[in-house]
XYZ file of C-alpha atoms in Angstrom:
755
model
C 9.652 -33.295 70.446
C 7.049 -30.819 69.747
C 6.476 -29.160 65.922
C 8.291 -25.753 65.620
C 9.983 -26.031 69.083
C 12.566 -23.397 67.540
C 9.884 -21.080 67.482
C 8.293 -21.622 70.695
C 11.555 -21.364 72.381
C 12.003 -17.948 70.861
C 8.788 -16.573 71.858
C 9.450 -17.622 75.298
C 13.211 -16.357 75.382
C 11.297 -12.776 74.699
C 8.467 -12.815 76.697
C 9.755 -11.749 79.831
C 11.115 -8.408 78.401
C 8.120 -7.846 76.616
C 5.464 -8.343 79.381
C 7.617 -6.246 81.678
C 7.860 -3.312 79.679
C 4.246 -3.894 79.107
C 3.396 -3.825 82.684
C 5.651 -0.300 83.080
C 3.824 1.097 80.348
C 0.302 0.126 81.367
C 1.173 1.060 84.962
C -0.679 -1.789 86.479
C -0.810 -5.506 87.098
C -1.645 -7.399 83.630
C -3.970 -10.114 82.747
C -2.920 -13.109 80.985
C -4.726 -12.104 77.526
C -3.004 -8.571 78.063
C 0.500 -10.289 78.776
C 0.176 -12.625 75.436
C -1.129 -9.832 73.393
C 1.600 -6.975 74.442
C 4.017 -9.730 73.737
C 3.128 -10.258 70.343
C 3.130 -6.764 68.976
C 3.976 -6.279 65.605
C 6.259 -3.403 66.424
C 8.213 -5.698 69.354
C 8.455 -4.069 72.572
C 5.404 -2.390 73.980
C 5.518 1.652 73.813
C 1.931 2.578 74.586
C -1.016 1.365 76.635
C -3.870 0.541 74.290
C -7.734 1.246 74.963
C -9.653 -1.879 74.688
C -12.529 -2.037 72.380
C -11.325 1.198 70.537
C -7.604 0.915 69.337
C -6.898 -1.360 66.257
C -3.408 -2.795 66.997
C -1.137 -4.979 64.560
C -0.029 -8.374 65.868
C 2.451 -11.012 65.031
C 0.726 -14.588 65.595
C 3.119 -17.440 65.997
C 1.291 -19.699 63.571
C -2.012 -20.391 61.389
C -4.110 -23.264 61.156
C -6.534 -23.744 58.133
C -9.138 -26.630 57.720
C -10.094 -28.024 54.165
C -12.949 -26.144 53.469
C -11.772 -22.501 54.340
C -8.267 -23.314 53.334
C -9.308 -23.700 49.603
C -10.397 -20.078 49.497
C -7.460 -18.840 51.548
C -4.691 -21.083 49.554
C -6.219 -19.481 46.169
C -5.755 -16.055 47.655
C -2.372 -16.677 48.778
C -1.065 -17.796 45.592
C -2.095 -14.415 44.425
C 0.278 -12.783 46.946
C 3.255 -13.661 45.073
C 5.281 -15.196 47.923
C 7.621 -18.338 47.889
C 6.436 -19.768 51.111
C 4.332 -18.882 53.962
C 6.040 -16.814 56.778
C 5.191 -18.212 59.923
C 4.475 -22.136 60.637
C 1.292 -23.306 59.007
C -0.947 -26.256 58.566
C -3.948 -27.395 56.725
C -6.473 -30.179 57.906
C -8.631 -31.931 55.799
C -11.700 -32.581 58.281
C -14.733 -30.800 56.982
C -15.511 -32.435 53.791
C -15.856 -36.432 54.970
C -19.588 -37.101 55.148
C -21.030 -39.042 57.918
C -23.366 -41.779 56.827
C -22.531 -45.416 57.544
C -19.160 -45.684 59.704
C -15.691 -44.241 59.657
C -14.256 -46.648 57.239
C -16.818 -46.460 54.165
C -17.268 -42.728 54.910
C -13.585 -41.773 54.618
C -13.193 -43.993 51.446
C -15.934 -42.185 49.868
C -14.564 -38.585 50.894
C -11.160 -39.631 49.455
C -13.373 -40.458 46.129
C -15.745 -37.627 45.785
C -13.269 -34.754 46.992
C -9.813 -36.311 45.885
C -9.564 -33.003 43.315
C -9.633 -30.857 46.491
C -7.364 -32.850 48.613
C -4.997 -33.169 45.991
C -5.086 -29.422 45.534
C -4.707 -28.790 49.072
C -2.116 -31.485 49.492
C 0.078 -29.769 46.347
C -0.256 -26.186 47.340
C 0.788 -27.198 51.222
C 3.771 -29.124 49.446
C 4.835 -26.024 47.525
C 4.591 -23.277 50.008
C 5.892 -25.143 53.027
C 2.822 -26.017 54.815
C 1.996 -28.801 57.202
C -0.716 -31.042 55.621
C -2.988 -33.134 57.940
C -4.755 -36.016 55.625
C -8.233 -36.998 55.491
C -8.554 -38.876 58.887
C -6.065 -37.508 60.832
C -8.763 -35.826 62.810
C -10.631 -32.659 63.592
C -8.362 -29.380 63.118
C -8.863 -27.914 67.069
C -8.158 -31.505 68.249
C -5.041 -31.925 66.260
C -3.930 -28.526 67.158
C -4.220 -29.093 70.653
C -2.642 -32.180 70.554
C 0.495 -30.943 68.376
C 0.674 -27.660 67.817
C -0.956 -25.261 70.798
C 1.440 -24.027 73.385
C 1.148 -21.760 76.879
C 1.411 -18.035 76.100
C 1.476 -18.319 72.060
C -0.821 -16.289 69.850
C -2.275 -18.358 66.782
C -5.143 -17.492 64.023
C -6.913 -19.911 62.508
C -9.502 -20.094 59.384
C -12.545 -21.604 61.665
C -14.213 -19.705 64.160
C -13.518 -22.409 66.744
C -9.536 -21.940 66.473
C -10.314 -20.421 70.188
C -10.330 -24.342 71.321
C -6.351 -23.828 71.772
C -7.262 -21.420 74.739
C -7.400 -24.674 76.667
C -3.509 -24.794 76.236
C -3.269 -21.047 77.450
C -3.047 -19.485 74.125
C -4.491 -16.640 72.545
C -6.027 -18.343 69.419
C -8.699 -16.304 67.160
C -10.898 -17.478 64.406
C -10.275 -15.285 61.082
C -11.327 -15.182 57.674
C -8.880 -16.757 54.960
C -7.975 -12.957 53.854
C -6.371 -12.460 57.379
C -4.641 -15.667 57.346
C -3.221 -14.520 53.858
C -1.689 -11.420 55.548
C 0.203 -13.323 58.098
C 1.163 -15.905 55.474
C 2.248 -13.216 53.442
C 4.633 -12.051 56.166
C 2.382 -8.942 57.060
C 0.855 -7.700 60.406
C -2.351 -9.179 61.778
C -4.663 -6.114 62.815
C -7.379 -6.764 65.654
C -9.264 -4.103 67.924
C -7.842 -4.225 71.252
C -10.342 -6.626 72.867
C -12.154 -5.960 76.062
C -11.656 -8.159 78.593
C -14.194 -10.344 80.692
C -13.210 -12.520 83.833
C -14.931 -15.724 84.716
C -14.014 -16.764 88.272
C -14.419 -20.459 88.592
C -14.937 -21.492 92.529
C -15.496 -24.917 93.865
C -14.756 -28.250 91.716
C -16.542 -30.236 89.419
C -17.879 -33.439 90.476
C -20.670 -36.029 89.706
C -22.918 -35.600 86.536
C -21.217 -31.679 85.912
C -18.730 -31.158 83.322
C -16.497 -28.478 81.581
C -19.280 -28.260 79.094
C -21.903 -27.168 81.597
C -19.320 -24.228 82.604
C -19.727 -22.787 78.943
C -23.104 -23.638 78.683
C -24.007 -21.601 81.720
C -21.784 -18.869 80.653
C -23.820 -18.976 77.359
C -26.916 -18.659 78.824
C -25.527 -15.547 81.204
C -23.571 -13.789 77.873
C -26.050 -14.619 75.244
C -24.606 -15.326 71.531
C -23.283 -11.345 71.478
C -22.547 -10.623 75.012
C -18.724 -11.863 74.637
C -18.479 -9.737 71.178
C -15.177 -7.781 71.091
C -13.838 -9.334 74.395
C -11.421 -12.122 75.473
C -12.578 -14.208 78.325
C -10.566 -15.394 80.570
C -10.870 -18.378 83.682
C -9.371 -18.108 86.533
C -9.849 -19.534 90.142
C -9.290 -22.639 92.093
C -12.145 -24.436 89.936
C -9.953 -23.765 86.668
C -6.842 -25.237 88.363
C -8.582 -28.364 89.079
C -9.782 -29.001 85.898
C -8.186 -30.770 82.764
C -6.290 -29.145 79.772
C -8.977 -30.894 77.540
C -11.860 -29.731 80.095
C -10.481 -26.164 79.660
C -10.497 -26.555 75.564
C -13.978 -27.516 75.299
C -14.873 -24.340 77.428
C -12.744 -22.013 75.107
C -14.258 -24.037 72.005
C -17.537 -22.975 72.673
C -16.983 -19.260 73.563
C -17.042 -18.716 70.039
C -20.962 -19.057 70.626
C -20.892 -16.045 72.719
C -19.169 -13.892 70.436
C -15.876 -13.715 72.203
C -12.684 -12.927 70.483
C -11.484 -15.862 72.389
C -11.218 -17.565 75.568
C -7.966 -18.585 77.677
C -6.582 -20.291 81.088
C -3.721 -19.485 82.794
C -0.648 -22.076 82.517
C -1.232 -24.915 85.248
C -0.169 -28.320 85.933
C -2.826 -30.053 83.895
C -1.556 -28.022 80.726
C 2.016 -29.317 82.115
C 0.864 -32.847 82.220
C -1.289 -32.578 78.912
C 2.115 -31.427 77.244
C 3.881 -34.414 78.477
C 1.295 -36.789 77.828
C 1.257 -35.725 74.002
C 5.297 -35.994 73.689
C 5.889 -32.367 74.263
C 8.330 -32.633 77.147
C 10.306 -29.837 75.484
C 7.572 -27.338 75.528
C 6.359 -28.211 79.205
C 10.052 -27.570 80.254
C 10.370 -24.271 78.248
C 6.857 -23.221 79.795
C 8.066 -23.892 83.507
C 11.087 -21.462 83.018
C 8.591 -18.834 82.290
C 5.430 -19.784 83.761
C 4.962 -16.535 85.715
C 4.541 -14.838 82.538
C 1.721 -17.682 81.298
C -0.779 -16.596 83.700
C -2.016 -13.464 84.984
C -0.282 -11.161 87.965
C -1.512 -12.298 91.530
C -3.318 -9.101 92.008
C -5.466 -9.668 89.020
C -6.881 -12.850 90.071
C -7.258 -11.543 93.911
C -9.495 -8.277 92.828
C -10.593 -9.186 89.430
C -13.060 -6.235 89.352
C -10.249 -3.805 89.299
C -8.747 -5.334 85.956
C -11.703 -6.897 83.697
C -14.250 -4.962 82.369
C -16.739 -7.570 83.630
C -16.542 -10.400 86.110
C -18.759 -13.410 86.199
C -18.514 -16.179 89.243
C -19.756 -19.632 88.969
C -19.298 -22.263 91.868
C -18.192 -25.562 89.933
C -19.737 -27.151 93.203
C -23.273 -26.039 92.536
C -23.126 -26.318 88.739
C -26.010 -28.259 87.290
C -25.694 -30.173 83.884
C -27.200 -28.269 81.348
C -28.933 -28.618 78.063
C -28.681 -25.631 75.459
C -31.284 -25.165 72.691
C -33.187 -25.728 70.513
C -31.857 -23.348 67.250
C -29.739 -21.155 69.699
C -26.802 -22.115 71.859
C -27.504 -19.466 74.286
C -30.857 -20.887 75.391
C -29.665 -22.590 78.697
C -31.922 -25.189 80.673
C -30.649 -27.305 83.923
C -31.155 -30.568 83.333
C -33.555 -30.369 86.347
C -35.970 -27.729 84.674
C -35.831 -29.654 81.489
C -39.399 -31.815 82.219
C -41.132 -27.959 82.927
C -39.342 -26.431 80.062
C -40.288 -29.010 77.345
C -43.819 -29.211 78.392
C -43.979 -25.410 78.200
C -42.598 -25.434 74.788
C -44.121 -28.764 73.358
C -40.619 -29.743 72.263
C -40.500 -33.578 71.489
C -39.649 -35.668 74.467
C -38.381 -38.843 72.230
C -34.910 -38.337 71.149
C -33.971 -39.578 67.998
C -30.312 -39.282 67.938
C -27.565 -38.947 70.690
C -24.264 -37.660 68.988
C -20.925 -37.296 70.871
C -17.573 -36.074 69.797
C -16.865 -32.851 67.418
C -13.944 -30.685 67.954
C -15.038 -29.191 71.305
C -15.854 -32.715 73.114
C -13.704 -35.721 71.635
C -11.009 -35.945 73.929
C -9.471 -39.043 75.934
C -11.244 -37.756 78.935
C -14.703 -37.360 77.303
C -14.938 -40.448 75.651
C -13.794 -42.451 78.674
C -16.643 -40.932 80.500
C -19.411 -41.833 78.300
C -17.925 -45.209 78.025
C -18.415 -45.831 81.412
C -22.129 -44.799 80.770
C -22.330 -47.089 78.024
C -20.743 -50.002 79.811
C -23.880 -49.863 82.211
C -25.967 -50.550 79.506
C -25.749 -54.165 79.701
C -24.243 -54.380 83.352
C -27.664 -53.143 84.398
C -29.653 -54.703 81.819
C -30.610 -51.676 79.791
C -31.230 -50.742 76.022
C -29.991 -47.767 74.477
C -33.270 -45.930 73.455
C -31.851 -43.488 70.734
C -29.450 -44.020 67.745
C -25.930 -43.153 69.133
C -23.191 -41.873 67.398
C -19.264 -41.142 68.233
C -17.158 -38.903 66.141
C -13.424 -39.254 67.685
C -11.451 -35.889 67.529
C -8.221 -37.308 66.121
C -6.551 -40.481 64.981
C -4.574 -40.600 68.160
C -7.558 -40.406 70.269
C -9.352 -43.079 68.056
C -6.650 -45.417 68.210
C -6.041 -45.111 71.995
C -9.681 -45.271 72.797
C -9.702 -48.766 70.472
C -6.647 -49.908 72.178
C -8.688 -49.650 75.604
C -11.557 -51.194 74.864
C -13.870 -48.039 74.384
C -15.056 -48.384 70.735
C -15.763 -52.004 71.473
C -17.975 -50.628 74.495
C -19.654 -48.173 72.259
C -20.404 -51.194 69.482
C -22.046 -53.476 72.014
C -24.700 -50.797 72.819
C -25.432 -50.387 68.622
C -23.402 -47.344 68.420
C -22.002 -45.967 65.135
C -18.653 -44.794 65.243
C -18.063 -41.898 62.506
C -14.539 -41.037 60.701
C -12.277 -38.753 62.667
C -13.632 -35.495 61.077
C -16.485 -32.854 61.897
C -19.306 -34.671 60.357
C -22.894 -33.911 61.830
C -21.452 -30.788 63.774
C -21.321 -28.892 60.840
C -23.954 -30.496 58.670
C -21.851 -33.240 56.884
C -24.340 -35.793 58.193
C -26.321 -37.873 55.504
C -29.001 -38.650 58.047
C -31.886 -41.195 56.797
C -35.137 -39.487 56.731
C -34.197 -35.900 57.181
C -35.234 -34.739 53.680
C -38.922 -35.485 55.095
C -38.424 -32.504 57.393
C -40.413 -33.944 60.100
C -40.385 -32.228 63.763
C -37.836 -34.128 65.958
C -35.483 -33.671 68.776
C -31.655 -34.639 68.885
C -29.198 -34.080 71.577
C -25.359 -33.631 70.940
C -22.059 -32.413 72.475
C -21.178 -30.222 69.295
C -21.325 -26.646 69.719
C -24.015 -25.166 67.382
C -27.716 -25.755 66.870
C -28.752 -23.403 64.600
C -31.889 -24.649 62.471
C -30.855 -26.975 59.681
C -27.388 -27.128 60.972
C -26.700 -30.937 61.818
C -28.999 -32.445 59.250
C -30.627 -29.833 56.960
C -33.862 -30.213 58.595
C -35.234 -26.873 59.806
C -37.830 -28.742 62.126
C -34.888 -30.609 63.799
C -34.576 -29.483 67.462
C -31.043 -29.750 68.692
C -29.954 -29.640 72.227
C -26.216 -29.246 73.248
C -25.090 -30.763 76.183
C -21.826 -32.817 77.538
C -20.798 -36.201 76.350
C -21.748 -37.911 79.279
C -25.402 -36.013 79.725
C -25.883 -36.691 75.825
C -24.887 -40.549 76.390
C -27.453 -40.714 79.259
C -30.329 -39.199 77.180
C -29.518 -41.622 74.513
C -29.890 -44.533 76.667
C -33.429 -43.134 78.178
C -34.581 -42.129 74.755
C -36.082 -39.355 76.559
C -35.530 -35.352 76.386
C -36.616 -35.040 79.813
C -34.603 -37.535 81.601
C -32.597 -36.082 84.523
C -29.656 -38.853 85.194
C -29.294 -37.315 88.599
C -32.847 -38.452 89.844
C -34.741 -40.402 87.448
C -35.070 -43.986 87.204
C -35.024 -46.396 84.439
C -36.811 -49.614 83.999
C -34.454 -52.516 82.902
C -35.417 -55.367 80.896
C -36.333 -57.493 84.025
C -38.900 -54.734 84.967
C -36.887 -53.404 87.898
C -35.844 -49.795 88.746
C -32.526 -48.730 88.224
C -30.231 -45.497 88.077
C -27.380 -44.490 86.116
C -24.092 -44.232 88.248
C -22.116 -41.150 88.225
C -20.150 -41.186 84.983
C -16.218 -41.949 85.479
C -13.245 -41.214 83.256
C -9.453 -40.598 82.972
C -7.935 -37.100 82.383
C -5.400 -39.062 80.150
C -4.900 -42.467 78.954
C -3.515 -44.592 81.970
C -1.126 -46.594 79.238
C -0.364 -43.296 77.560
C -1.626 -42.108 73.866
C -0.739 -44.262 70.966
C -0.948 -44.047 67.365
C 0.336 -45.799 64.306
C -0.088 -43.287 61.750
C -1.409 -39.768 63.068
C -1.869 -38.623 59.311
C 0.454 -35.809 59.195
C 2.416 -35.173 55.457
C 5.698 -32.836 55.984
C 5.863 -30.303 52.801
C 8.850 -30.643 50.694
C 11.860 -28.299 51.876
C 12.178 -26.529 48.483
C 8.920 -26.333 46.811
C 9.683 -24.171 44.056
C 9.421 -27.186 41.535
C 5.988 -28.347 42.854
C 3.174 -27.774 40.312
C -0.636 -26.660 41.399
C -2.859 -27.113 38.457
C -6.594 -26.094 38.755
C -8.600 -27.175 35.625
C -10.424 -24.323 34.007
C -13.687 -26.884 33.675
C -13.594 -27.794 37.495
C -16.726 -27.296 39.128
C -14.852 -27.642 42.809
C -12.038 -25.272 42.035
C -11.718 -21.718 40.346
C -8.848 -19.464 40.361
C -9.631 -16.285 41.732
C -10.064 -12.897 39.584
C -9.272 -9.674 41.456
C -12.051 -7.515 42.955
C -12.584 -4.405 40.874
C -11.519 -1.069 42.922
C -13.882 1.637 44.138
C -14.802 3.819 41.146
C -14.510 6.969 43.848
C -18.182 7.913 43.226
C -20.910 7.823 45.711
C -23.177 4.823 45.295
C -26.262 5.839 43.771
C -29.954 4.168 42.735
C -28.817 0.922 44.630
C -31.722 -1.354 45.288
C -32.698 -4.051 47.982
C -31.750 -7.455 47.875
C -33.018 -8.658 50.843
C -33.970 -7.157 54.505
C -33.393 -10.287 56.636
C -35.400 -10.850 59.423
C -34.052 -12.029 62.831
C -30.995 -14.318 63.326
C -28.842 -14.397 60.156
C -25.976 -16.563 60.825
C -23.118 -17.341 58.234
C -24.793 -20.607 57.803
C -27.814 -18.604 56.820
C -25.665 -16.515 54.246
C -23.601 -19.177 53.138
C -24.673 -22.944 54.190
C -22.435 -25.494 54.773
C -23.478 -29.228 54.359
C -23.598 -30.426 50.726
C -22.336 -26.972 49.830
C -19.018 -27.604 50.992
C -18.157 -28.966 47.850
C -18.132 -25.849 46.202
C -15.991 -23.800 49.005
C -13.024 -23.534 45.980
C -15.319 -22.217 43.313
C -16.531 -18.686 44.405
C -19.042 -18.824 41.296
C -20.704 -22.106 42.287
C -20.726 -21.765 45.946
C -22.397 -18.106 45.276
C -25.282 -19.900 44.395
C -26.166 -20.322 48.086
C -25.851 -16.759 48.560
C -28.208 -15.884 51.452
C -30.634 -18.424 50.553
C -31.086 -19.374 54.326
C -32.205 -15.667 55.365
C -35.489 -15.194 56.259
C -36.938 -12.106 54.115
C -38.727 -9.586 56.467
C -41.606 -8.969 54.051
C -42.695 -12.374 53.411
C -41.130 -14.460 56.071
C -39.750 -16.834 53.593
C -36.384 -18.227 52.776
C -34.849 -17.887 49.124
C -37.826 -15.570 48.164
C -37.271 -12.242 47.261
C -38.857 -9.602 44.862
C -37.001 -8.578 41.768
C -36.927 -4.845 41.357
C -36.594 -5.226 37.658
C -39.405 -7.632 36.853
C -41.892 -7.080 40.031
C -41.820 -11.084 40.100
C -39.878 -13.191 43.237
C -37.278 -15.521 42.678
C -34.158 -16.826 44.441
C -31.897 -14.494 46.082
C -28.641 -15.591 44.220
C -30.731 -15.665 40.903
C -32.106 -12.179 41.676
C -28.777 -10.663 42.470
C -27.184 -11.953 39.227
C -29.730 -10.103 37.042
C -28.810 -6.887 39.010
C -25.070 -7.662 38.533
C -25.832 -7.865 34.744
C -27.935 -4.788 34.522
C -24.906 -2.849 36.406
C -27.363 -2.176 39.230
C -25.733 -1.530 42.967
C -27.428 -3.607 45.793
C -28.034 -3.570 49.595
C -28.622 -5.978 52.110
C -30.193 -5.173 55.644
C -29.976 -7.198 58.514
C -30.481 -7.296 62.262
C -28.403 -7.930 65.364
C -25.165 -9.826 65.404
C -25.458 -10.385 61.696
C -22.725 -12.984 60.706
C -22.449 -14.869 63.774
C -21.279 -18.354 63.958
C -18.460 -19.610 61.560
C -15.674 -17.541 60.067
C -16.442 -18.646 56.815
C -15.350 -15.712 54.312
C -17.341 -17.208 51.712
C -20.203 -15.128 53.662
C -18.253 -11.950 52.582
C -17.031 -13.033 49.192
C -20.143 -14.340 47.578
C -22.287 -11.141 47.915
C -19.324 -9.125 46.713
C -18.805 -11.663 43.891
C -22.433 -11.199 42.777
C -22.374 -7.308 43.212
C -23.647 -6.439 46.603
C -22.070 -3.257 47.496
C -23.199 -2.632 51.221
C -24.501 -4.440 54.133
C -26.384 -2.651 56.919
C -27.413 -4.025 59.988
C -27.940 -3.341 63.566
C -24.689 -5.095 64.590
C -22.268 -7.446 63.242
C -20.271 -10.593 64.714
C -16.693 -9.415 64.575
C -15.371 -12.042 62.194
C -18.144 -11.262 59.549
C -17.587 -7.714 59.670
C -13.929 -7.914 59.177
C -14.398 -10.386 56.363
C -16.694 -7.877 54.722
C -14.131 -4.978 55.336
C -11.199 -7.581 53.823
C -13.221 -8.403 50.650
C -13.938 -4.364 49.877
C -17.261 -4.521 51.030
C -19.103 -1.846 52.826
C -19.934 -2.792 56.337
C -22.355 -0.279 57.927
C -24.695 -0.086 61.059
C -27.841 1.764 61.624
C -27.285 4.704 63.981
C -30.875 4.492 65.205
C -31.794 0.944 65.282
C -35.563 1.840 64.728
C -34.359 2.791 61.189
C -34.335 -0.861 60.275
C -38.097 -0.242 60.170
C -38.228 2.147 57.833
C -36.443 0.028 54.753
C -39.312 -1.014 52.182
C -39.307 -3.527 49.697
C -39.170 -1.095 46.825
C -36.638 1.286 48.399
C -33.935 2.838 46.146
C -30.601 3.563 48.073
C -28.275 6.546 47.716
C -24.677 6.909 49.740
C -24.584 10.532 49.304
C -21.161 11.169 51.116
C -18.920 8.129 50.188
C -16.845 10.365 48.500
C -15.539 11.776 51.996
C -15.575 8.240 53.405
C -13.131 8.798 56.272
C -12.559 7.288 59.862
C -15.089 7.918 62.761
C -17.406 9.814 60.204
C -20.804 8.490 59.832
C -22.174 8.066 56.174
C -25.694 9.133 55.296
C -27.825 7.001 53.317
C -30.832 8.350 51.426
C -33.844 5.764 51.377
C -36.226 6.537 48.454
C -39.503 5.135 48.940
C -41.752 3.948 45.730
C -44.177 6.839 46.749
C -41.675 9.172 46.143
C -41.180 10.111 49.977
C -37.487 9.912 51.527
C -35.930 9.182 54.895
C -32.276 10.346 55.329
C -30.680 7.887 58.126
C -27.174 8.115 59.757
C -25.117 5.063 59.366
C -21.991 4.190 61.429
C -19.044 2.422 60.702
C -15.666 1.201 62.206
C -13.100 1.491 59.470
C -9.718 2.858 59.971
C -7.439 4.650 57.326
C -6.103 0.863 56.479
C -9.359 -0.740 56.058
C -10.718 2.233 53.810
C -7.735 1.694 51.811
C -8.931 -1.880 51.165
C -12.226 -0.836 50.374
C -10.632 1.784 47.985
C -8.189 -1.191 46.383
C -11.364 -3.478 45.906
C -9.973 -5.938 48.795
C -7.040 -6.213 50.944
C -5.705 -8.964 48.914
C -5.309 -6.594 45.833
C -3.177 -4.055 48.159
C -0.937 -7.269 49.170
C -0.539 -8.330 45.602
C 0.072 -4.767 44.661
C 2.834 -4.832 47.227
C 4.346 -7.808 45.856
C 4.988 -6.539 42.275
C 6.006 -3.238 43.387
């Protein structure tokens, strides 16, 4: 039986009435996305039609999921809310703090030793507040959620940008910062700007070397990393119905890389099969009863241009395998064009590593298709030319693929099987030789490939592909290997070609697991003690941020003007810094150290306006804070792209930065800044970015009149005494302005709890 079946049945019991009312209010057929959104309004039955991309709306999500790196800060904030228990079903998953180095057993043992303090903290907080706890080794949050918690037509939020993976089971699942999660944990509404809608019509059917991964790689090339911002991507068509549930999850997972709020698919038989295969017959039966409410109205998919803001059509029968990268997930290259592209860009052709797995590609289907290629290494007398690793998505998947012989198959070609955790995908990879920073190429089936992302080496060129394409390239050892057309030379000197990958949608003998790694919370956690040592370097109780003093910000100095792409990885790096995710002051020592200074094109090297000398960003900012001088960060387009990590907002806030002014924001990061009481502003004229000089002083002259839809005026005073007055915009509503005035959204929650 499924977890939280009573909650799921309650959602289904009310969905028909709410959707029917929404259709009446909106006055036209509804997309699946609209059905789920209107069915989850905080105020109950719909009474008004919301304008996409404009109206802020309060929602009531069904559940919350947190991974261990972000859960620390989220739960530290929740402890301030004064609530005895979480208001909606919530889980914590320990998957980020396990470093990949040797292999699953040794790496997991080391993680339990080095991060024991954090795991104990998360386990005790979960036990106290009624939160389900998935222990280290249980699996990656998104795969575990898909196997246990996701359900068609539901709404969930999670403190990880790839929460969107659950769209593969027909959910609206959205990545958020910890403060958003705390709102819902505390029984409050969750606010979201009503999304725009992008429809992707999939015709034809995948075959041969093409995989679900290639769909999202193609879409990323079309939309770019910011083309989906503020929108839900809804997939439909015969091609969508012909695809497995986990394949759908892969597509939704990487939708985060186009900036989409989330992605989803309408309910179909593949979802029913997956629910039943994962022991959730009760959910499958309940979903069948309301299935017409778990997909779009027929008119929508028949005439999508009338109902979506943008429509993309992809013929799966013609779709070619892709490799995306390096350094950005939207640089899409069909495999037939890779020889030409690699030569033109001088990309190293030798592939050092092929890595498969991660939250986006670690299903039984993915692993079985990759294993079908691995078997050909011995069958065709080949040798694997690149290092090769596998990261299973969950203990259930790992146990099942071991039972079915796939791990033995991988071992025979010299592969390393890492723990059921994020590992290299998030930089938790102790790669030998990475410190030499040599230029090299790797291919992987992960979702992100920013510089330094996998191994900390800025000169590692990472390319994203399907598990089967990554496996084939690892066997060949070459980036430009096209398995559809290229031959390999075997040990006998013969030319051979790899056969097309074959696999199973679901395990023929069913899933199996001895210990999934789940720990249920105490029924009454009031007596559970949660202790945090004041001398800990890993955990630190939070001190509330100071409220706004009600005055204009004057005399602010520039901390850094970031050049080009500035993701949350640049603002708050992961990798070895993950160990400080529960200690705000310690992790603030990585604040913006990856951002490129526009004035010298160096990282972590900015001018200190107090001394005239150059130094690291955090050290410089700490000096400004000690001197009581406000500061501003300036950035380019899509600032804060990438992970949901709210540390990228909390660190500058903690260190005393007052304003972040950019050309445009990524959605989650903009919300995180607002939640933490920061000013998130955008240039009205993007060219004004060029006016900002290194020695400038800034005055926000009308902040005292801060109001919705009212631009703010920034006076930029240059070192020669001249000045530019520029117009800045914001998207704050009344409630968000209240967060700013209170110092943070959490301050308001805590105050309400004491009232």
